Coordinates of C-alpha atoms in Angstrom, one line a residue:
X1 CA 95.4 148.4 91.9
X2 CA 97.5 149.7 94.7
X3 CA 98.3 148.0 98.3
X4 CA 97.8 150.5 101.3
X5 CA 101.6 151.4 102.5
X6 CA 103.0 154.0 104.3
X7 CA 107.0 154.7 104.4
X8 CA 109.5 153.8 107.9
X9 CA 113.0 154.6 108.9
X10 CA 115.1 152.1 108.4
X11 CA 116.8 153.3 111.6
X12 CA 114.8 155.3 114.2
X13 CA 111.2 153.3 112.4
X14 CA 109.4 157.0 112.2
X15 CA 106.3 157.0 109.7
X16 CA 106.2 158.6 106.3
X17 CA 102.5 159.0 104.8
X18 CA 102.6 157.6 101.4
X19 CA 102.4 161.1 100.3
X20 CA 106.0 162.0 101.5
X21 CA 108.3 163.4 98.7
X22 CA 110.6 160.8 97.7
X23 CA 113.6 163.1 97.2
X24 CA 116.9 160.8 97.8
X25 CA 117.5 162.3 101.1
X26 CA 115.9 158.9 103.6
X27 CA 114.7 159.8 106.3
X28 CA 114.6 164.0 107.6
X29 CA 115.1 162.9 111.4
X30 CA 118.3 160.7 110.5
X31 CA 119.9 162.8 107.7
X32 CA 122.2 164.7 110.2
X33 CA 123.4 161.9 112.1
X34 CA 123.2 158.8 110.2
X35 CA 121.3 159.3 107.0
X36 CA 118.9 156.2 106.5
X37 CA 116.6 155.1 103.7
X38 CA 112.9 154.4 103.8
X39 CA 111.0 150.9 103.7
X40 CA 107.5 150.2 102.8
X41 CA 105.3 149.3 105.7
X42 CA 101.9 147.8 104.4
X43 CA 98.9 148.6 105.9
X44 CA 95.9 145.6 106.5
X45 CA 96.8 141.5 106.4
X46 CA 98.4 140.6 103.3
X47 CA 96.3 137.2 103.5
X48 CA 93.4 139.5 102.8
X49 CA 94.9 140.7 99.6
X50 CA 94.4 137.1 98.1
X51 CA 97.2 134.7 97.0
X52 CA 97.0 133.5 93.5
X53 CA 96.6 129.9 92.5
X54 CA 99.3 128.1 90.6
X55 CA 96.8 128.4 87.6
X56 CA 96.6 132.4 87.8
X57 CA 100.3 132.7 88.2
X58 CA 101.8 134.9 86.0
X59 CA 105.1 133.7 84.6
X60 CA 107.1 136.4 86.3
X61 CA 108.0 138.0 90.1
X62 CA 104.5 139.1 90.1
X63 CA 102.9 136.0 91.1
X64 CA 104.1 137.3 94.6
X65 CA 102.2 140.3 94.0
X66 CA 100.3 139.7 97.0
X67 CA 104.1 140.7 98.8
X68 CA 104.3 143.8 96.4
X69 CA 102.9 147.4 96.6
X70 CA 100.4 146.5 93.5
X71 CA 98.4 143.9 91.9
X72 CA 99.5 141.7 89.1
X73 CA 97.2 143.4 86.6
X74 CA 98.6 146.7 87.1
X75 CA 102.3 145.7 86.6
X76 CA 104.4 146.6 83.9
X77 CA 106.3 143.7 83.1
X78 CA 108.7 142.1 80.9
X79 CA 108.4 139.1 82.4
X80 CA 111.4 139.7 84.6
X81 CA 112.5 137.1 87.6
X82 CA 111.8 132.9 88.0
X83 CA 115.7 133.0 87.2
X84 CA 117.4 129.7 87.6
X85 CA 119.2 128.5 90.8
X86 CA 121.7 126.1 90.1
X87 CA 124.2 124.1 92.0
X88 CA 127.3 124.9 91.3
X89 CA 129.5 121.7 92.0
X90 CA 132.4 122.0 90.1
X91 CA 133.1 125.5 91.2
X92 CA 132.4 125.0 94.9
X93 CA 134.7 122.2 94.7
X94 CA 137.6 124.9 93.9
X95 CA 136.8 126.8 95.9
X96 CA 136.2 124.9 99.3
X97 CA 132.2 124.8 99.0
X98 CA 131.0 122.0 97.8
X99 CA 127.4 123.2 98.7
X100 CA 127.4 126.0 95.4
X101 CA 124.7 127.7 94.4
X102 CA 124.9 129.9 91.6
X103 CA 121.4 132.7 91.5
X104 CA 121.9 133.8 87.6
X105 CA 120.1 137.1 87.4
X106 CA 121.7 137.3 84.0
X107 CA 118.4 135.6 82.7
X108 CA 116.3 138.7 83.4
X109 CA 114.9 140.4 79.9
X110 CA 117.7 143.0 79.9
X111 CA 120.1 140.2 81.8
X112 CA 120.3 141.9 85.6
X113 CA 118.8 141.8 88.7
X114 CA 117.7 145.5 88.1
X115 CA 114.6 144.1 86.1
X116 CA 113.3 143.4 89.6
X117 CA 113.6 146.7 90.7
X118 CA 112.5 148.4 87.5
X119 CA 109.1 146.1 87.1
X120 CA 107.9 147.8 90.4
X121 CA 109.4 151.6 90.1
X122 CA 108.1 152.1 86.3
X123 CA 104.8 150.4 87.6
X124 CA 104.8 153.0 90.6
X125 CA 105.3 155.7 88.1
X126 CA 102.8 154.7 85.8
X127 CA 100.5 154.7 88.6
X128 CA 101.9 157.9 89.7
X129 CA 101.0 159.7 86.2
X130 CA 104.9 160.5 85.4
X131 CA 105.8 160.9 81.8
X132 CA 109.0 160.4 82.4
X133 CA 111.2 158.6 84.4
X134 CA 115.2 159.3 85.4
X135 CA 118.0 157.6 86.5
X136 CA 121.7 157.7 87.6
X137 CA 123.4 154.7 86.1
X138 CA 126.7 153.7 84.7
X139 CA 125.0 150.9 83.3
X140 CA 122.4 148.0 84.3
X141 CA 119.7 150.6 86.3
X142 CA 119.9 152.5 83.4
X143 CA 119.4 149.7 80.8
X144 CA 116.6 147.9 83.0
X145 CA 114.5 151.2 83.5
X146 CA 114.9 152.6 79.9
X147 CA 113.5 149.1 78.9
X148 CA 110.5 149.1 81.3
X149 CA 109.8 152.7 80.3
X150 CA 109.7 151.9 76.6
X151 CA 107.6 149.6 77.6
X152 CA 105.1 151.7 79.7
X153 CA 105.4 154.4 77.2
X154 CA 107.2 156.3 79.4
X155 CA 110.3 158.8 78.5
X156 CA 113.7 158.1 80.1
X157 CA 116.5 160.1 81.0
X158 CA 119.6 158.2 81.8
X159 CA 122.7 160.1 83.4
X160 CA 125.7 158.4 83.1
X161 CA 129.5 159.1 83.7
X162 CA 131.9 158.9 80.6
X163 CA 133.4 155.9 80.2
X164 CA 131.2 153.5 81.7
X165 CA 130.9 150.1 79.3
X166 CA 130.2 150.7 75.5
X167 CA 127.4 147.4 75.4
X168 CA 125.5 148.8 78.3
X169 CA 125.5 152.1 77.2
X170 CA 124.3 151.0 73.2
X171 CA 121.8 148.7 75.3
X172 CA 120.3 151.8 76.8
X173 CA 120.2 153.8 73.7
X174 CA 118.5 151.3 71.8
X175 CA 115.9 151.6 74.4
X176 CA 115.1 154.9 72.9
X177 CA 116.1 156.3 76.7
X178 CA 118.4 159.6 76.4
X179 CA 122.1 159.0 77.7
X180 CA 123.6 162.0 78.9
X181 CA 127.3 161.8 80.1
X182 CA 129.1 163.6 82.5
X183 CA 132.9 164.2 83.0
X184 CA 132.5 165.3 86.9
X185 CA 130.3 162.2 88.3
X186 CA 128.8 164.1 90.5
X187 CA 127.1 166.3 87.7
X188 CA 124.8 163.4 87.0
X189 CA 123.3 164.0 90.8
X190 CA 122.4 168.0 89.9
X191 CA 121.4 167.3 86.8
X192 CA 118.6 164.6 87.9
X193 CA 117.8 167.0 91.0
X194 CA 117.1 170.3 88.7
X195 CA 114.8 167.3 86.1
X196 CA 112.8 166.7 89.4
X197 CA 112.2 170.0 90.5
X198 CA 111.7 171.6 87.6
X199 CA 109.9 169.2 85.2
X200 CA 108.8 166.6 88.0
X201 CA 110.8 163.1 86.5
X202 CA 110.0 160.4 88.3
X203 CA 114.0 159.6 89.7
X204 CA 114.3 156.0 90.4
X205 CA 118.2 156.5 91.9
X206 CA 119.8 158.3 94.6
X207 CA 120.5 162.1 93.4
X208 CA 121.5 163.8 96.6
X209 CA 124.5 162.9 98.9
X210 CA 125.2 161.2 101.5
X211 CA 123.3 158.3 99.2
X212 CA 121.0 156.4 101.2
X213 CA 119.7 153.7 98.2
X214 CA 117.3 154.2 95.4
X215 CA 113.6 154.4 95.8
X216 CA 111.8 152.4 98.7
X217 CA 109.1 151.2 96.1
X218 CA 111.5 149.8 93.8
X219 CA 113.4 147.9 96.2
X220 CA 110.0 146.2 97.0
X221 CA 111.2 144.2 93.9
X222 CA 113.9 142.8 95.5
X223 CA 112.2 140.6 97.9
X224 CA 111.5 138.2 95.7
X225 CA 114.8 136.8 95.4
X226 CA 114.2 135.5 98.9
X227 CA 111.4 134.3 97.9
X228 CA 112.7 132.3 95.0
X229 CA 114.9 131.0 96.7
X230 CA 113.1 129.4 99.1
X231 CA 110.7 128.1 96.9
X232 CA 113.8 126.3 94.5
X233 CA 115.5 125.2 97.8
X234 CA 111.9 123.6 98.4
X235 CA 111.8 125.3 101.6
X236 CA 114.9 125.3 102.9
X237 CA 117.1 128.4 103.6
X238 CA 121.1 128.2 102.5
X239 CA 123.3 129.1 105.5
X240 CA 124.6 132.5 103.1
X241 CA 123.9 134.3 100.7
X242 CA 126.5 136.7 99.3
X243 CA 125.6 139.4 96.3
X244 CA 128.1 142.5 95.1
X245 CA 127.2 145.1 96.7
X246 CA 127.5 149.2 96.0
X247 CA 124.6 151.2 98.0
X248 CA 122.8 147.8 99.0
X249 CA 119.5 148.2 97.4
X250 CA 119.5 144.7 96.4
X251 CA 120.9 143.5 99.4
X252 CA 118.0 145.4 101.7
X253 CA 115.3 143.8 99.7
X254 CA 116.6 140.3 99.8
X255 CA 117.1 140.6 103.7
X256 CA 113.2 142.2 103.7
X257 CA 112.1 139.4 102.0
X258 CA 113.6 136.6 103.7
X259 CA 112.0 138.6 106.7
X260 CA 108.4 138.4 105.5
X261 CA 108.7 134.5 105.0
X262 CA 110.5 134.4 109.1
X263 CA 107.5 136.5 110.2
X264 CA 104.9 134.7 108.3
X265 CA 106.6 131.2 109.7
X266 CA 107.2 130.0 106.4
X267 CA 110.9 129.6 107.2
X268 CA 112.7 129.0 110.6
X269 CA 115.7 130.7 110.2
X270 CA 117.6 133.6 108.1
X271 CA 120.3 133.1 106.2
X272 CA 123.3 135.0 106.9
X273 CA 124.5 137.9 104.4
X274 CA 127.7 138.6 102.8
X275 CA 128.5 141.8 101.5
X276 CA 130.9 141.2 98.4
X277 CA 131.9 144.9 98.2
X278 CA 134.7 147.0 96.8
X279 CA 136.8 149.3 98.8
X280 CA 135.3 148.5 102.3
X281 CA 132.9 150.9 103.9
X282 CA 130.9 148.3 105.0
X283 CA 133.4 146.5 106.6
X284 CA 134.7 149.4 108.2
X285 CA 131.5 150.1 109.6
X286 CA 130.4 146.7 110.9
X287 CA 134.3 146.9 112.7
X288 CA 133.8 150.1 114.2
X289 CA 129.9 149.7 115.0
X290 CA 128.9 153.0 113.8
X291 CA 125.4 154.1 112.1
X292 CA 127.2 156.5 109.6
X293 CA 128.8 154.4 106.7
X294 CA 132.1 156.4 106.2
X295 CA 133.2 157.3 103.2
X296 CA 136.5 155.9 102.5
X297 CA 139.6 156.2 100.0
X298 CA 139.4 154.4 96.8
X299 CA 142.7 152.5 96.6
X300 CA 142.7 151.5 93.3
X301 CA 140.5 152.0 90.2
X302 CA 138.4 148.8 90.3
X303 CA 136.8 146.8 87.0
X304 CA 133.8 145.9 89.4
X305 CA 132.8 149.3 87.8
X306 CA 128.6 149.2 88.8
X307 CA 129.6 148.6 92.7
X308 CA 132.5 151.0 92.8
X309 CA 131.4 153.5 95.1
X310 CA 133.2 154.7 98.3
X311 CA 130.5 155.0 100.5
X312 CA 127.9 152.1 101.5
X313 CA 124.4 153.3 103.5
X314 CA 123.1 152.2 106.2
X315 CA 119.8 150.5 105.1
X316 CA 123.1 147.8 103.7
X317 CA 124.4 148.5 107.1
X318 CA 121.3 147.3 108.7
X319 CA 121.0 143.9 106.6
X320 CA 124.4 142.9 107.4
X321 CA 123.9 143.7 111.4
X322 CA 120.3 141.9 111.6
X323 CA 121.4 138.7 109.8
X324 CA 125.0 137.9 111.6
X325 CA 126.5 138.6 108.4
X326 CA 129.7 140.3 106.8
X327 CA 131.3 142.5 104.1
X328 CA 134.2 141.2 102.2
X329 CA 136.4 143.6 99.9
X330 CA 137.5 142.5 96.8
X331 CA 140.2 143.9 94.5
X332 CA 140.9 142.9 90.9
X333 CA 143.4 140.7 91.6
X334 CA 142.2 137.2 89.9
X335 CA 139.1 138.3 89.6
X336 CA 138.9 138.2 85.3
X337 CA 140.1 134.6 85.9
X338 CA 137.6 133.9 88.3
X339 CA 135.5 135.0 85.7
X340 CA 137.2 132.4 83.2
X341 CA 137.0 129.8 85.9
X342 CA 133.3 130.0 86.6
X343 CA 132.5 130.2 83.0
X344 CA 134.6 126.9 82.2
X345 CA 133.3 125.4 85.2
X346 CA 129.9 126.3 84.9
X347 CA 128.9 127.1 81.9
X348 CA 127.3 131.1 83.2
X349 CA 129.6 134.3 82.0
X350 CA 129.4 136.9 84.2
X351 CA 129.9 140.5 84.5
X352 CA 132.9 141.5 86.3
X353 CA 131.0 142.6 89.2
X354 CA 129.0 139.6 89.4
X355 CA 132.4 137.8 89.9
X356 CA 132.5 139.8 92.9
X357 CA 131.0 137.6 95.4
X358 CA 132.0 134.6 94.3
X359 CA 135.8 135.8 94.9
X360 CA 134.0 136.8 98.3
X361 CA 133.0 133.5 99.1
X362 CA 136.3 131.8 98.4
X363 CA 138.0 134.5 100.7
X364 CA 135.7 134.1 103.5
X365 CA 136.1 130.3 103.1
X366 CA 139.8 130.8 103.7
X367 CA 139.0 132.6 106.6
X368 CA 137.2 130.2 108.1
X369 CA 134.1 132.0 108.2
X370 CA 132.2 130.0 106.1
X371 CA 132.6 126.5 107.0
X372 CA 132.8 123.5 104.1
X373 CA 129.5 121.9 105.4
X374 CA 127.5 125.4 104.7
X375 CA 125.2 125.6 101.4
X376 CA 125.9 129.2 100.0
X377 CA 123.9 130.6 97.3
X378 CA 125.5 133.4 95.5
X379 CA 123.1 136.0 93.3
X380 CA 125.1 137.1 90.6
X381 CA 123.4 140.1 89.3
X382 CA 124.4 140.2 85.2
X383 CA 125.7 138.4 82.7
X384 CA 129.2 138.9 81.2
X385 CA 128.1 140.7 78.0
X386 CA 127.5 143.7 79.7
X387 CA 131.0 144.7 80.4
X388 CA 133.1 142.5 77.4
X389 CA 134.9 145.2 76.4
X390 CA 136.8 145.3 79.9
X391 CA 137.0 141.8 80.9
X392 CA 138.0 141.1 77.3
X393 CA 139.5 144.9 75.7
X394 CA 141.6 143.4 72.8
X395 CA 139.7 140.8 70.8
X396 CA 141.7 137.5 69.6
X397 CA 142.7 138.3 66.6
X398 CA 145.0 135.5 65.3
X399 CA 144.0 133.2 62.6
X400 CA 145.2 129.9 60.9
X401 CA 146.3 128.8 57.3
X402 CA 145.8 125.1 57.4
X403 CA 143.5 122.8 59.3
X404 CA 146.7 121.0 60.7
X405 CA 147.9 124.1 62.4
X406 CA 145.0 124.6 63.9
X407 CA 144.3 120.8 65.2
X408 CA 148.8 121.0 66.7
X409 CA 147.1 124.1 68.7
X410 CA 145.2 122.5 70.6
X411 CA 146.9 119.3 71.2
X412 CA 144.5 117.1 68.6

């Protein structure tokens, strides 16, 4: 049921057996100077794993399970991925790229792109014989794993910091996961550690600093965004793809993924990346060509909440360098109505910090870095429920007394 793997530096490429303790620290030989995560290395030809007809194709990410650590009849799924890529005209017309895509990973079973990630840990953990599974999470990781969990009849231990969004945190408790808030963030981290060492969870996030990204299997998950979009571009690659960004898990396995199908020659050429991040650690990096992401000062509180972090890691780091691409910070200014804009253009409501690289792509077009003949496909990683009660805090409230009122309103 399981692929042969072993784990690599994303930096220095030393070998982990598949027995090395996963413990949120990367890589021991780069933790002092430039702490790096881990990346699966698989062991044999993957053509000798089989590829699956269209016929036995499950209707989910797994029908690239031939790509993943395990086969299709050991997943736990939801039937998670095969969300929709759609042009986004209208949109890309405001904003100077006519060649729009919009990636709506809102159309996942708990609407993010964390079910991609989650399929593949809880499946990992299953495997592994945990009975229960732990996150850090102000929100979607937590929601996605506590819903793979129920599902695998695993327990699940979400650690979250007060005042993260009500709907995602009701989302996670009607999981049956349990939510346990913290007033110091960075109580969540020794909380998870001491769950791990002393009652052996199975911790699918990043629990020790410097953060290095969330659990190599996991972001196996990932990939498959590069390899949907291939397949709904029938083949072709855009010239970008931009995705918010916080510790770039999602951003590694999209940049792994589009490197399978370069190795494998079933593209020519990889796309470049854009980084649509918060308060710039990336960019400060990639300007200063350093290994260690630096931890910089939070300027201003951000409602991007999920990709809020100060510090970036490298394995981001890495994705950005390899792929010619950039990271682009984005404040609040305009960004609930780009929100607005894309959801009266487009018809797709996103979470706050799914607006994030869309705002991203219209500064880099301004910028000149992204030219107007370039098709750019932007993932947007959750829909707009998840966070309603800060893109939208006070509810409309006013009402009317006669039909006529109501039709002079709006100009009828």
């Amino acid at each position: 049921m399981t692929r042969r793997f072993a784990y690599a530096c994303y930096r220095c490429d030393s070998e982990l057996p598949v027995g090395h303790p996963i413990d949120s620290r990367g890589c021991p030989r780069c933790l002092d100077e430039a702490p790096s995560n881990l990346r699966l290395v698989y062991r044999g030809d993957i053509a000798e794993e089989g590829k699956l007809t269209k016929k036995e194709q499950p209707p989910s990410l797994w029908r690239y399970a031939n790509r993943l650590p395990f086969r299709e009849d050991a997943a736990v799924s939801l039937g998670e991925g095969l969300t929709p890529l759609r042009p986004a005209a209208r949109l890309g017309a405001e904003i100077g790229v006519p060649a729009l895509f919009i990636k709506n990973e809102g159309h996942n079973p708990t609407w993010s792109h964390k079910d991609r990630f989650s399929t593949v840990a809880i499946t990992a953990a299953q495997q592994a014989g945990a009975s229960t599974v732990a996150t850090s999470s102000t929100g979607n990781a937590g929601a996605s794993l506590a819903a793979y969990a129920a599902r695998a009849g695993l327990s699940c231990v979400v650690a979250t910091a007060a005042g993260s969004a009500g709907p995602m945190l009701t989302q996670i408790e009607k999981y049956g996961a349990q939510v346990i808030p913290f007033e110091n963030k960075s109580d969540r981290w020794a909380f998870l550690a001491e769950g791990v060492e002393r009652f052996g969870w199975f911790a699918t996030s990043p629990y020790r600093h410097p953060v290095v990204g969330s659990h190599p299997i996991g972001i196996e998950g990932y990939k498959t965004l590069a390899f949907e979009i291939v397949e709904q571009m029938g083949g072709a690659v855009p010239d970008w793809c931009a995705l918010p960004v916080c510790y770039g898990d999602a951003l590694a396995g999209l940049w792994l993924g589009f490197k399978e199908l370069l190795r494998d020659g079933e593209i020519a050429r990889m796309p470049r990346l854009l980084a649509a991040e918060v308060h710039g650690s990336l960019a400060l990096a990639l300007d200063q060509g350093i290994d260690r992401v630096p931890d910089v000062t939070a300027r201003f509180n951000t409602l991007a909440v999920s990709i809020g972090a100060t510090r970036s890691t490298f394995q981001a780091l890495k994705a950005l360098r390899e792929t010619r691409g950039i990271a682009v910070p984005v404040s609040n200014d305009g960004l609930i109505a780009l929100q607005e804009k894309t959801a009266g253009m487009e018809g797709i409501f996103l979470e706050l910090s799914s607006v994030v690289p869309i705002a991203a792509i219209l500064a880099a077009r301004q910028q000149g870095v992204i030219g107007s003949h370039e098709a750019v496909v932007a993932v947007v990683t959750a829909s707009g429920l998840k966070d309603v009660d800060k893109s939208n805090p006070a509810a409309i409230s006013r009402s009317f007394s006669t039909v006529d009122a109501a039709l002079e309103v709006i100009g009828a």
